[in-house]
mmCIF file of C-alpha atoms in Angstrom:
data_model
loop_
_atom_site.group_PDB
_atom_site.id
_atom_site.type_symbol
_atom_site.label_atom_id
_atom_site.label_comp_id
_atom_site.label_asym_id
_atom_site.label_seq_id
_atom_site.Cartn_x
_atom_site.Cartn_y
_atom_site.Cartn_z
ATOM 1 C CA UNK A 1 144.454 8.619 -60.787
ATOM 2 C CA UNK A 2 147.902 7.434 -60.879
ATOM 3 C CA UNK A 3 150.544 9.966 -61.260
ATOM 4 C CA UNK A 4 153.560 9.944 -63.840
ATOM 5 C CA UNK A 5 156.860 8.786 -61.876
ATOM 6 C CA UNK A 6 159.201 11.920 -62.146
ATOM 7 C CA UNK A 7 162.838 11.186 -60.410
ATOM 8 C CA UNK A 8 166.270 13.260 -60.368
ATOM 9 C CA UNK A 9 166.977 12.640 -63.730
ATOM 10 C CA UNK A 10 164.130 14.082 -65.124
ATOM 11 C CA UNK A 11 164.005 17.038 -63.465
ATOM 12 C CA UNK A 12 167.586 17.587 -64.179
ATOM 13 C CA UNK A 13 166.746 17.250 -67.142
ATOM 14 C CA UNK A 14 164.037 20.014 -67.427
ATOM 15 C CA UNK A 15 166.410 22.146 -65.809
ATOM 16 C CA UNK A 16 169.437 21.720 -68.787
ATOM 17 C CA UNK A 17 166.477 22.705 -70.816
ATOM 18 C CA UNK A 18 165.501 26.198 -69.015
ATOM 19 C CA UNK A 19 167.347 29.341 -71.144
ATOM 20 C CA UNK A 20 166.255 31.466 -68.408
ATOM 21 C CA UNK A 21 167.865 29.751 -65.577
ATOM 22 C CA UNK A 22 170.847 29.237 -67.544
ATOM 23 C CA UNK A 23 171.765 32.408 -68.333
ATOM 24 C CA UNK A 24 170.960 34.092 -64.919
ATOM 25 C CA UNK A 25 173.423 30.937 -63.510
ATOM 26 C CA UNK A 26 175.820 32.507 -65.919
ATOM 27 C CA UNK A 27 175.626 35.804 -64.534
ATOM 28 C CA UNK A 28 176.290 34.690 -61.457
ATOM 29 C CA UNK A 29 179.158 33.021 -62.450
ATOM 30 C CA UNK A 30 180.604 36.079 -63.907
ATOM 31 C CA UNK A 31 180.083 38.178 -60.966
ATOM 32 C CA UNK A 32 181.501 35.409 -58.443
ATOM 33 C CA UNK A 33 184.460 35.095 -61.159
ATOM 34 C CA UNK A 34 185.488 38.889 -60.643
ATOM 35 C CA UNK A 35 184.603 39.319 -56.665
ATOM 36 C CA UNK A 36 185.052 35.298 -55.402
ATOM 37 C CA UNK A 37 185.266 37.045 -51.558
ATOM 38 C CA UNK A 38 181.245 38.316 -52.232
ATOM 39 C CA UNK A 39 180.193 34.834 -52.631
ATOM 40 C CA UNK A 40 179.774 34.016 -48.844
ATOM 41 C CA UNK A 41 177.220 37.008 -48.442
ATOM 42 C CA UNK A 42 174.968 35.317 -51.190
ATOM 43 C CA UNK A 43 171.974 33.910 -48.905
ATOM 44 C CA UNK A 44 171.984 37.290 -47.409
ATOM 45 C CA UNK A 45 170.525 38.442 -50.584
ATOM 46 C CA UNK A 46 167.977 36.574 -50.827
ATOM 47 C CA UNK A 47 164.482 37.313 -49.583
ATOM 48 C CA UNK A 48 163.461 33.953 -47.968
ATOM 49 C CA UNK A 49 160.154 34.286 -47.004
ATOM 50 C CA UNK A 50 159.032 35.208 -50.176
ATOM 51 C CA UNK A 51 160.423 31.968 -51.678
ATOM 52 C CA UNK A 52 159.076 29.768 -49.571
ATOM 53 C CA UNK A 53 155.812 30.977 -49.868
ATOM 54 C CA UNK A 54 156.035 30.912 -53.914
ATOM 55 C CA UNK A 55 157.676 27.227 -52.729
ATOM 56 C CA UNK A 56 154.749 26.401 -50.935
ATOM 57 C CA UNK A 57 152.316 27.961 -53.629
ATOM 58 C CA UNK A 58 153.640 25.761 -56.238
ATOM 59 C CA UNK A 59 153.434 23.026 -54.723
ATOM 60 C CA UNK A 60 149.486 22.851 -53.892
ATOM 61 C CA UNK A 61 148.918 24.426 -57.330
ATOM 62 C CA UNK A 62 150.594 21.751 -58.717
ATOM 63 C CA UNK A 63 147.963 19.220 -56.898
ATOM 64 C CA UNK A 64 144.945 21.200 -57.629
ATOM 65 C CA UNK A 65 146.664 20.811 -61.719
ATOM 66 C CA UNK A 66 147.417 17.001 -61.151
ATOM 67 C CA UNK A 67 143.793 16.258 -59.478
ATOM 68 C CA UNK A 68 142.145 16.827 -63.126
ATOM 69 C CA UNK A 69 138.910 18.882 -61.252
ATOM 70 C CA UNK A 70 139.862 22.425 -63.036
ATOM 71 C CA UNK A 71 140.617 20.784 -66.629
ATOM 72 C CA UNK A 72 137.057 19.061 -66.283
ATOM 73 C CA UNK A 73 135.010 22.062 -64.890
ATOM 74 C CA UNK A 74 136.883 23.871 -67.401
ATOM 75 C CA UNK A 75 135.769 21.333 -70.199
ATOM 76 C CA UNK A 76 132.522 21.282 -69.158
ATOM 77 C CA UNK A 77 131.444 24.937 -68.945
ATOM 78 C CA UNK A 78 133.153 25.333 -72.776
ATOM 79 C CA UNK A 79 130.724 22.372 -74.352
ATOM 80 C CA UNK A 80 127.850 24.827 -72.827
ATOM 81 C CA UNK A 81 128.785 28.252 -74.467
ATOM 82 C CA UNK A 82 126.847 29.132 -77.406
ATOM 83 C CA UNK A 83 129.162 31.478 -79.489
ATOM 84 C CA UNK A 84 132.838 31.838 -80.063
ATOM 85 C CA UNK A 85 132.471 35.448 -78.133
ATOM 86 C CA UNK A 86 130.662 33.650 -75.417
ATOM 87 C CA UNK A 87 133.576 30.851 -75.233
ATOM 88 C CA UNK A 88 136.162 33.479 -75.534
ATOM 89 C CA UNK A 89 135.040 35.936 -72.629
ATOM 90 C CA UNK A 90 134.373 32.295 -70.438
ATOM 91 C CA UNK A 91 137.865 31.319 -70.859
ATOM 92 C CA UNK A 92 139.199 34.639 -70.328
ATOM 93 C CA UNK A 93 137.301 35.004 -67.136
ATOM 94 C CA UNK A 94 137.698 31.613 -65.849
ATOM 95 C CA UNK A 95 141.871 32.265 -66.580
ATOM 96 C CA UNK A 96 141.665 35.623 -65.061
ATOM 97 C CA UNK A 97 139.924 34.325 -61.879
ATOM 98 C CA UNK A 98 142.270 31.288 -61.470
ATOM 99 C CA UNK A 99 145.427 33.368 -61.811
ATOM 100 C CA UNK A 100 143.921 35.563 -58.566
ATOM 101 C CA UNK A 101 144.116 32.460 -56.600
ATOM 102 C CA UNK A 102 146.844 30.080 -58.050
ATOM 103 C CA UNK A 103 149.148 32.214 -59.882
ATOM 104 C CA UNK A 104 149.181 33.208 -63.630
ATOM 105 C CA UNK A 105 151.690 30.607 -64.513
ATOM 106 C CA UNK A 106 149.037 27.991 -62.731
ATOM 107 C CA UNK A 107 145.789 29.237 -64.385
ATOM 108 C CA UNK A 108 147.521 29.185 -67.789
ATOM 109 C CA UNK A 109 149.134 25.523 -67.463
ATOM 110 C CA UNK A 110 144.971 24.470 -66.634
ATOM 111 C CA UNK A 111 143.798 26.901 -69.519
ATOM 112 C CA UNK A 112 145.731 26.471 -72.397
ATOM 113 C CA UNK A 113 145.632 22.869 -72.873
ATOM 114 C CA UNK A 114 142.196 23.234 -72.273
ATOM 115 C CA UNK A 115 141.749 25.482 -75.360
ATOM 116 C CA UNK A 116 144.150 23.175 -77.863
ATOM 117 C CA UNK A 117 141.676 20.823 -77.088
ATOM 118 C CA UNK A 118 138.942 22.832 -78.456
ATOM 119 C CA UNK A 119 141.068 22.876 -82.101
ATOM 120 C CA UNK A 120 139.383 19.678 -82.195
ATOM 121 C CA UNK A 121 135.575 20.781 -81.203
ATOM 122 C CA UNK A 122 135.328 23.443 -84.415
ATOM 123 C CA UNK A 123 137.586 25.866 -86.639
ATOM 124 C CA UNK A 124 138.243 28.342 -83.411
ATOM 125 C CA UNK A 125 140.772 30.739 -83.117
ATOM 126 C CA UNK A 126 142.931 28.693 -81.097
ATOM 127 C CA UNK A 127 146.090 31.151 -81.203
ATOM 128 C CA UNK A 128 143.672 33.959 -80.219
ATOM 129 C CA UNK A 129 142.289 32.923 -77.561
ATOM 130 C CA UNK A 130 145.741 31.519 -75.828
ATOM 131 C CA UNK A 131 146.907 35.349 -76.448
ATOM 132 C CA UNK A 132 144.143 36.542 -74.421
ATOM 133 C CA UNK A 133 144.200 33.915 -71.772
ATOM 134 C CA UNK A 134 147.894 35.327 -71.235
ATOM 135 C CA UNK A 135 146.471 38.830 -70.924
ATOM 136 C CA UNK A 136 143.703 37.644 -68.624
ATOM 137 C CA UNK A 137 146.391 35.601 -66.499
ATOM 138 C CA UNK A 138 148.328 38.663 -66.267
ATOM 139 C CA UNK A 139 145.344 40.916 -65.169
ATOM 140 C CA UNK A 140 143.944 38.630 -62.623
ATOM 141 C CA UNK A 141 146.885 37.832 -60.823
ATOM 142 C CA UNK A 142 147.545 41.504 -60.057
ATOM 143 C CA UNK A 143 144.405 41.744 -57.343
ATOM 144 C CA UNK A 144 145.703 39.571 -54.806
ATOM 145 C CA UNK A 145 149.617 39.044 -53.478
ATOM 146 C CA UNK A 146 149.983 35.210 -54.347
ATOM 147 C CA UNK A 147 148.960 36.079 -57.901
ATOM 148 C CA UNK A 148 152.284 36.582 -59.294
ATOM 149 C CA UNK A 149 155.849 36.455 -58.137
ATOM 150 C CA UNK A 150 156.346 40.450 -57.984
ATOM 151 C CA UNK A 151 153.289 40.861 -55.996
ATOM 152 C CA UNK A 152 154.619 38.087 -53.189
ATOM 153 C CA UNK A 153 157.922 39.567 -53.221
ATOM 154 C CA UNK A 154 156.036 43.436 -52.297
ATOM 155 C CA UNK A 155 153.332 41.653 -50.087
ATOM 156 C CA UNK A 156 156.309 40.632 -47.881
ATOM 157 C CA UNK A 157 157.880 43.531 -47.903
ATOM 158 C CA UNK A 158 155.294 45.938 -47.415
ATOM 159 C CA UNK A 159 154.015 44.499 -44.334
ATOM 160 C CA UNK A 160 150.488 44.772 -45.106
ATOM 161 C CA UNK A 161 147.612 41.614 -44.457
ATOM 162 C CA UNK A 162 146.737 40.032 -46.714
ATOM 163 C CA UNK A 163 143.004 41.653 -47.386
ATOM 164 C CA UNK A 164 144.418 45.298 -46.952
ATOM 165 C CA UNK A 165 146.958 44.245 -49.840
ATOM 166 C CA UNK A 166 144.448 43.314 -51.789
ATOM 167 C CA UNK A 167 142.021 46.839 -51.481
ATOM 168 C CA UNK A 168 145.464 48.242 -52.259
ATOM 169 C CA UNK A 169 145.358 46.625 -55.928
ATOM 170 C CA UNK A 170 142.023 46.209 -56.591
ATOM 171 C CA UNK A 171 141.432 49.390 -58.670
ATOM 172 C CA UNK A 172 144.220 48.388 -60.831
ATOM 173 C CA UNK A 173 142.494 44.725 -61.236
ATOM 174 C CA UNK A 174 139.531 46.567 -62.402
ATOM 175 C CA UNK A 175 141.469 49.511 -64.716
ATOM 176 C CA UNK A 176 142.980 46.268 -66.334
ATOM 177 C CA UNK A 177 139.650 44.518 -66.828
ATOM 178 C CA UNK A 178 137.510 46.919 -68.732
ATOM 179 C CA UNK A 179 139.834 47.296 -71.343
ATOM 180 C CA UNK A 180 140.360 43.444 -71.729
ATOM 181 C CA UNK A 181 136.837 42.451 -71.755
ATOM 182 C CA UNK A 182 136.111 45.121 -74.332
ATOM 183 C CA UNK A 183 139.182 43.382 -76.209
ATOM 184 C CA UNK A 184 137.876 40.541 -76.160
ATOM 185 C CA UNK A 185 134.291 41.433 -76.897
ATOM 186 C CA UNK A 186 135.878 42.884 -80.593
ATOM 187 C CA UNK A 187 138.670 40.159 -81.185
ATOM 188 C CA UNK A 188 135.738 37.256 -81.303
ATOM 189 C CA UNK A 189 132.860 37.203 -83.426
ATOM 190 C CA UNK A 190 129.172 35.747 -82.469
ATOM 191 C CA UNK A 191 129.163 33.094 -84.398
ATOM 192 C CA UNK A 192 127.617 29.894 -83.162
ATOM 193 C CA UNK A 193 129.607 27.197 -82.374
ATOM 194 C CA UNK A 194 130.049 23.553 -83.706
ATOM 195 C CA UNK A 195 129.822 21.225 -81.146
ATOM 196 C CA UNK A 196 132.296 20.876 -78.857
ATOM 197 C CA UNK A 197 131.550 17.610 -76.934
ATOM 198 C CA UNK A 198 134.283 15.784 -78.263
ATOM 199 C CA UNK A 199 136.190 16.760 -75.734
ATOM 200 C CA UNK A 200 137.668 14.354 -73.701
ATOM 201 C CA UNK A 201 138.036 15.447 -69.679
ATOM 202 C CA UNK A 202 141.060 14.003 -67.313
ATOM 203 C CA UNK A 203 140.112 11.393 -65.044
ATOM 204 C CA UNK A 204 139.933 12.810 -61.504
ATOM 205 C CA UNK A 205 142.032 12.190 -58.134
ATOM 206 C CA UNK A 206 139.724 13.386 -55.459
ATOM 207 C CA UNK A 207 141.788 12.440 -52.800
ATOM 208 C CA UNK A 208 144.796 15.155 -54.255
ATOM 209 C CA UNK A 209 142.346 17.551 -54.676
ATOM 210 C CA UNK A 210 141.353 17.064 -50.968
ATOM 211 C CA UNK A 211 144.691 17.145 -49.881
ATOM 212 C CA UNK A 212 145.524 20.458 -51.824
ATOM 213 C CA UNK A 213 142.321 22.229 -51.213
ATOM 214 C CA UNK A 214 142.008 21.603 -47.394
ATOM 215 C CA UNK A 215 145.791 22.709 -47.238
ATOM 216 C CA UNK A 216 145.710 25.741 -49.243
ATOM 217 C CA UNK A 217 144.407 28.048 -46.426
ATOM 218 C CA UNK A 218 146.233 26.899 -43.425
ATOM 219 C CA UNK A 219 149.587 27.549 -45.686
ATOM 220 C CA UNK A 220 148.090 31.294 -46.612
ATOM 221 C CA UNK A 221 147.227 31.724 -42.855
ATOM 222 C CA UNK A 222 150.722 30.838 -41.781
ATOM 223 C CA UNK A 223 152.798 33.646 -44.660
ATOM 224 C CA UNK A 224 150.181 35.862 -43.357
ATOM 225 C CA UNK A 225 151.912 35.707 -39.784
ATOM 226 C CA UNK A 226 155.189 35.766 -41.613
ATOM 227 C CA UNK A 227 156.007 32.377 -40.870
ATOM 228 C CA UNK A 228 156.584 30.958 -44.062
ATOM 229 C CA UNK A 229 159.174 29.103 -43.732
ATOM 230 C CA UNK A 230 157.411 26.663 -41.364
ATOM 231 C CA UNK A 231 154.566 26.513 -43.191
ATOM 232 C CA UNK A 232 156.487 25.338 -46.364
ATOM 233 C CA UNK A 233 158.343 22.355 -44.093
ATOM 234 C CA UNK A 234 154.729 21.531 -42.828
ATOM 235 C CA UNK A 235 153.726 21.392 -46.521
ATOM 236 C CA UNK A 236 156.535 19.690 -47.816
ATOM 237 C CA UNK A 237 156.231 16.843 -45.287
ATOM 238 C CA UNK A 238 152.731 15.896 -45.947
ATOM 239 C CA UNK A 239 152.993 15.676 -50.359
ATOM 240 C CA UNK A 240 156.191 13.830 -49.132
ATOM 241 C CA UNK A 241 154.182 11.378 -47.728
ATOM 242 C CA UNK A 242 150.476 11.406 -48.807
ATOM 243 C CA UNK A 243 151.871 12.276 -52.667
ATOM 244 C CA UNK A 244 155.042 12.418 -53.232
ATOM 245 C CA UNK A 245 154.887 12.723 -57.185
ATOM 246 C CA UNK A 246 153.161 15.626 -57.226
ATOM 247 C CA UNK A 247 155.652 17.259 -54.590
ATOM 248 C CA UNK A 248 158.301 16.312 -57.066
ATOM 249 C CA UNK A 249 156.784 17.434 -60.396
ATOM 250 C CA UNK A 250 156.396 21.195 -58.688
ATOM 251 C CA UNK A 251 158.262 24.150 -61.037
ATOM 252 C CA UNK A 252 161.238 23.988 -59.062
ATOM 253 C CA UNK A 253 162.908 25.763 -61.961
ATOM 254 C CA UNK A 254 161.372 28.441 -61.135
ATOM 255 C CA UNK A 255 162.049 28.421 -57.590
ATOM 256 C CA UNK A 256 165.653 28.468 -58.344
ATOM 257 C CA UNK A 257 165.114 31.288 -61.033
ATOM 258 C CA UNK A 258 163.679 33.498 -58.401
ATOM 259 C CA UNK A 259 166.756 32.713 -56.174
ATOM 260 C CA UNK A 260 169.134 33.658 -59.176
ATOM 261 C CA UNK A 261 167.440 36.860 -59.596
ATOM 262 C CA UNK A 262 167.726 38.027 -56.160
ATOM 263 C CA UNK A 263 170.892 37.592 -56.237
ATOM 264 C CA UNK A 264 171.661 38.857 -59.781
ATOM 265 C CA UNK A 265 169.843 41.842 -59.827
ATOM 266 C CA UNK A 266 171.098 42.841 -55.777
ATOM 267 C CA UNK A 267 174.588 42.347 -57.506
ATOM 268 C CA UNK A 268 173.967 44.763 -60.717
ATOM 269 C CA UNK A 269 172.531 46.840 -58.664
ATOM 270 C CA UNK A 270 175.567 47.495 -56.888
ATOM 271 C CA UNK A 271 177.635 48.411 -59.627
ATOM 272 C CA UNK A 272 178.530 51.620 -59.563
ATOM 273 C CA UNK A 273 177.444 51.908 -63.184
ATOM 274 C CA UNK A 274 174.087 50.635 -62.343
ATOM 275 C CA UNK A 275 173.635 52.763 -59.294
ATOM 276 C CA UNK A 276 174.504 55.765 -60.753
ATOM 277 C CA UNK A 277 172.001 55.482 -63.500
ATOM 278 C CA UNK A 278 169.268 54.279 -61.157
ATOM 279 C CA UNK A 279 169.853 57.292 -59.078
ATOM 280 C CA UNK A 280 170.125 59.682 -61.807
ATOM 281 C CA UNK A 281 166.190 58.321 -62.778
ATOM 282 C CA UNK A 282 164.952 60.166 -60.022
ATOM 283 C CA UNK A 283 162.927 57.199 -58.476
ATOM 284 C CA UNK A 284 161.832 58.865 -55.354
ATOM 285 C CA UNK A 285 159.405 60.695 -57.840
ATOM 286 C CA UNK A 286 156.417 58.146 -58.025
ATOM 287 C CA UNK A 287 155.748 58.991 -61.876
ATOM 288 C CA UNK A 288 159.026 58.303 -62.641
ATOM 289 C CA UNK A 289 159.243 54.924 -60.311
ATOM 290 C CA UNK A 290 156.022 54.039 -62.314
ATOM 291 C CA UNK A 291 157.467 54.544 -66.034
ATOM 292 C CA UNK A 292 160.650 53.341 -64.863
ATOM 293 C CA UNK A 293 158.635 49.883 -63.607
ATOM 294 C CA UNK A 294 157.178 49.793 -66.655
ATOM 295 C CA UNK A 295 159.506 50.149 -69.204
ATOM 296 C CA UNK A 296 162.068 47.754 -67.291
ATOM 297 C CA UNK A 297 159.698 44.997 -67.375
ATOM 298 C CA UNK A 298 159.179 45.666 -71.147
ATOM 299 C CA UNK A 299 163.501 44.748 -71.572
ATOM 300 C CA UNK A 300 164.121 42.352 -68.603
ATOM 301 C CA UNK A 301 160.625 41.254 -67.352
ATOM 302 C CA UNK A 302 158.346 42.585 -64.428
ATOM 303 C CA UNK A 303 160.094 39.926 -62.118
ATOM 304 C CA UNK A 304 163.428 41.441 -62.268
ATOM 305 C CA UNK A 305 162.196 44.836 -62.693
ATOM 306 C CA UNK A 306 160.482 44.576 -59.563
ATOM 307 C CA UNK A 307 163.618 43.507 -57.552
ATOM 308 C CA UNK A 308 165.853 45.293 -59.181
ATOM 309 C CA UNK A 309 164.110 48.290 -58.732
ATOM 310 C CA UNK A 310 162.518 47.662 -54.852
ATOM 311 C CA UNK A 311 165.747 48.369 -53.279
ATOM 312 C CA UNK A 312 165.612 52.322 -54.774
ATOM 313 C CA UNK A 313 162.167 52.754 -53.862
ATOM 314 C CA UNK A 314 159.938 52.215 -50.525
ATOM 315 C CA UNK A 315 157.198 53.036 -52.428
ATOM 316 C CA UNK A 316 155.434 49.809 -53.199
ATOM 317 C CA UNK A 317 152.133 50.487 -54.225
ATOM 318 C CA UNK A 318 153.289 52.881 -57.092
ATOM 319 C CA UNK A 319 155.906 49.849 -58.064
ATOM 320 C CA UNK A 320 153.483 46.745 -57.658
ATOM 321 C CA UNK A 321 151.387 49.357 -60.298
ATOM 322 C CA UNK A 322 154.394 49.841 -62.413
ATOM 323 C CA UNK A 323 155.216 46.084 -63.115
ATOM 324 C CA UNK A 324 151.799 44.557 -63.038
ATOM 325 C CA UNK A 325 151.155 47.019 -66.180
ATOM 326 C CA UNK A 326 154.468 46.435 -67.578
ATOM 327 C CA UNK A 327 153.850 42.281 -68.098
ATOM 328 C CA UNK A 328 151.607 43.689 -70.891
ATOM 329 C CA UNK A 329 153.506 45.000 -74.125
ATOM 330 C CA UNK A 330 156.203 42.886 -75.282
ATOM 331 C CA UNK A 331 156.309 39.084 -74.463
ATOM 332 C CA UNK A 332 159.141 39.438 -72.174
ATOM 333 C CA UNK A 333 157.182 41.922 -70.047
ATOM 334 C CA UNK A 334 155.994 38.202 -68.051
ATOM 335 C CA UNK A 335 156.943 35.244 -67.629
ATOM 336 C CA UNK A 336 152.940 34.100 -67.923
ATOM 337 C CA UNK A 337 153.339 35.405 -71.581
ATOM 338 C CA UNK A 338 156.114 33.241 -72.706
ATOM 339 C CA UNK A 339 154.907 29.769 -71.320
ATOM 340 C CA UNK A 340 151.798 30.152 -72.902
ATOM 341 C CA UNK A 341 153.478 31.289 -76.124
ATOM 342 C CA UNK A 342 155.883 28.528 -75.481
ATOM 343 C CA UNK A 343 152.309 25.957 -74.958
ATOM 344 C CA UNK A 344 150.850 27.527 -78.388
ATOM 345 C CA UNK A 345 153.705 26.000 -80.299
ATOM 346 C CA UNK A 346 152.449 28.280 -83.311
ATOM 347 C CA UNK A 347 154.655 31.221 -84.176
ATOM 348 C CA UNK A 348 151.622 32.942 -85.498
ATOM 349 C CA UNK A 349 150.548 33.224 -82.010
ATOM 350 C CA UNK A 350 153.508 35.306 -80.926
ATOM 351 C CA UNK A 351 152.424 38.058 -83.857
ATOM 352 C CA UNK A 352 148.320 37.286 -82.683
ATOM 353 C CA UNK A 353 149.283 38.088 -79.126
ATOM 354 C CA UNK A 354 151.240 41.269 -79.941
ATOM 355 C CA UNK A 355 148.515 43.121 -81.729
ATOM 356 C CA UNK A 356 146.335 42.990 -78.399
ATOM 357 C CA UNK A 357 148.839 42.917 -75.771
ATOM 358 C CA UNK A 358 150.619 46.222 -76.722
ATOM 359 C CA UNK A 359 147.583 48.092 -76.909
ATOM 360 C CA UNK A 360 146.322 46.738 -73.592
ATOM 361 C CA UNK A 361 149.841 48.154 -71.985
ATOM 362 C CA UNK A 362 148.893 51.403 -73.434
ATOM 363 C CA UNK A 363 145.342 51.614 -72.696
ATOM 364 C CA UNK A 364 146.340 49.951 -68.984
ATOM 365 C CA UNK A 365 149.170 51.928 -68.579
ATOM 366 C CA UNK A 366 146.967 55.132 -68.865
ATOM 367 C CA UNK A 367 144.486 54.217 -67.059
ATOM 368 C CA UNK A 368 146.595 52.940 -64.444
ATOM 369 C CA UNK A 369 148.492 56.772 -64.298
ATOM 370 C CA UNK A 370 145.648 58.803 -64.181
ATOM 371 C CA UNK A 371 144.411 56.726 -61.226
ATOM 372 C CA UNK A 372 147.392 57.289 -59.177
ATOM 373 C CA UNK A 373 148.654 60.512 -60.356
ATOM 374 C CA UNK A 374 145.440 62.560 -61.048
ATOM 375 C CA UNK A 375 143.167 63.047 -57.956
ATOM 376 C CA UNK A 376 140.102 63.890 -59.945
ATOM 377 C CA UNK A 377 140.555 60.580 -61.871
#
């Protein structure tokens, strides 16, 4: 398969175009603006190894996306499902299990085209089901640390491997689950389906998915041993070479929007304002870290909530709770919910979505308390 041509322009392009990225680049304009000496310490703000393993990440997601082989095993399992309830808890599944291994941004970018396909296959619920492949994005990435960003940023800074980190979520993965199955069960009906095998799958590039596939460990292996870094040069050199394209068409927006919050949030969070209202939440309590996590992702996303509020806390297991729960709620609670709200290009799906995704944060959200904070639970 023959990849698009992407070059500077382009991507400079995409980046005039991302709001997000914008305004945390104005921030940080602002803050250099009224302290110019601070901005030599800037790098020092920055946790590295966690970028370069979201870098790295990216990158072979992107060639797994690019290969075609998830859009057509993803096409193919949807002309076999019998009723719209079936189809709905397959795609929900098959988004929640893909955002455990590539990320929920990933899954949903091979999901959601997927399902505006299917407008053409029969009158589905298109809107519907892209709401609940947000909430299943969200709730799968939470089990494992390359899931989502705020789980990579506390993997690497709680120390633990990489299997222990996942024990360490995986009642949370499941408290999240029951309730969004049983959603999902009631938001689609049984009836049967018109057929759906007029859709078209993507050619496949075997040799990308080869390359991304047989690389994917190694790089996991390597930010296991903390040495990510390396393995993201490594990485880098051989999509340089063996496929370039897909190296450039990587989100590397989104690299530089993790940067800029790093360095945004460490910043606020040195005002005295800000500390003295972060102190004065009494975030060495773990049930106030954990409604403090997630109502701050509710107002400035679980991302920044995450960073923002890691350097007042060691305790990363109550946090990594906190913010996983809080990308449910509001849109703005993750970044996951906006691109595939963004991808729906319906604003009925933005009312859709909210009707299940706030009562997921509260049924989550309690479940997810009583779990840490009652022992009998």
């Amino acid at each position: 398969m023959l990849l698009p041509k992407v070059g500077l322009p382009s991507i400079w392009a995409a980046l005039a175009e991302d709001y997000l990225l914008l305004a945390l680049l104005g921030v940080l304009v602002l803050f250099t603006l009224a302290e110019p000496r601070g901005l030599a310490g800037y790098p020092e703000l920055v946790d590295w190894p966690t970028v370069a393993t979201l870098a790295g990440l990216l990158v072979l997601t992107k060639g797994l996306e690019l290969s075609g082989a998830l859009a057509r095993a993803g096409s193919a399992l949807a002309r076999r499902m019998p009723t719209e309830r079936a189809l709905a808890l397959l795609l929900v599944a098959a988004t929640a299990l893909l955002a455990t291994a590539l990320t929920n941004d990933v899954a949903l970018f091979v999901m959601v085209p997927l399902t505006l396909a299917l407008r053409h296959g029969g009158a589905l619920p298109v809107n519907r089901l892209i709401g609940f492949e947000a909430l299943a994005a969200n709730a799968g990435s939470v089990l494992t640390p390359v899931g989502n960003p705020q789980n990579l940023f506390l993997w690497q800074r709680s120390g633990l491997p990489f299997a222990e980190f996942i024990a360490a979520m995986a009642p949370l993965a499941a408290l999240l689950a029951l309730p969004l199955l049983a959603m999902t069960a009631a938001a689609f009906s049984g009836r049967r389906l018109e057929s759906l095998q007029a859709i078209q799958p993507p050619p496949m590039d075997r040799g990308l998915l080869l390359l991304s596939l047989g690389l994917y460990l190694p790089f996991l292996i390597l930010a296991d041993l903390r040495q990510a870094p390396l393995a993201l040069a490594l990485l880098a050199a051989l999509f340089l070479f063996l496929r370039r394209q897909a190296l450039m068409q990587a989100d590397w927006g989104l690299i530089l929007v993790f940067i800029l919050m790093f360095i945004d949030l460490r910043l606020l969070a040195r005002l005295p304002q800000a500390q003295a209202l972060l102190e004065s939440a009494g975030l060495e309590q773990p049930q106030n870290l954990f409604l403090a996590g997630a109502a701050a992702s509710q107002l400035i996303s679980n991302v920044p909530a995450t960073i923002l509020l890691a350097d007042f806390s060691r305790d990363w297991l109550t946090l990594a709770y906190a913010v996983n729960v809080g990308g449910f709620g509001f849109a703005l609670g993750s970044l996951a919910n906006l691109i595939a709200l963004r991808m729906a290009r319906d604003r009925q799906a933005w009312i859709t979505f909210h009707a299940w995704s706030v009562p997921l944060l509260l049924a989550g959200g309690a479940l997810a308390y009583f779990w840490l904070f009652w022992p009998w639970f």
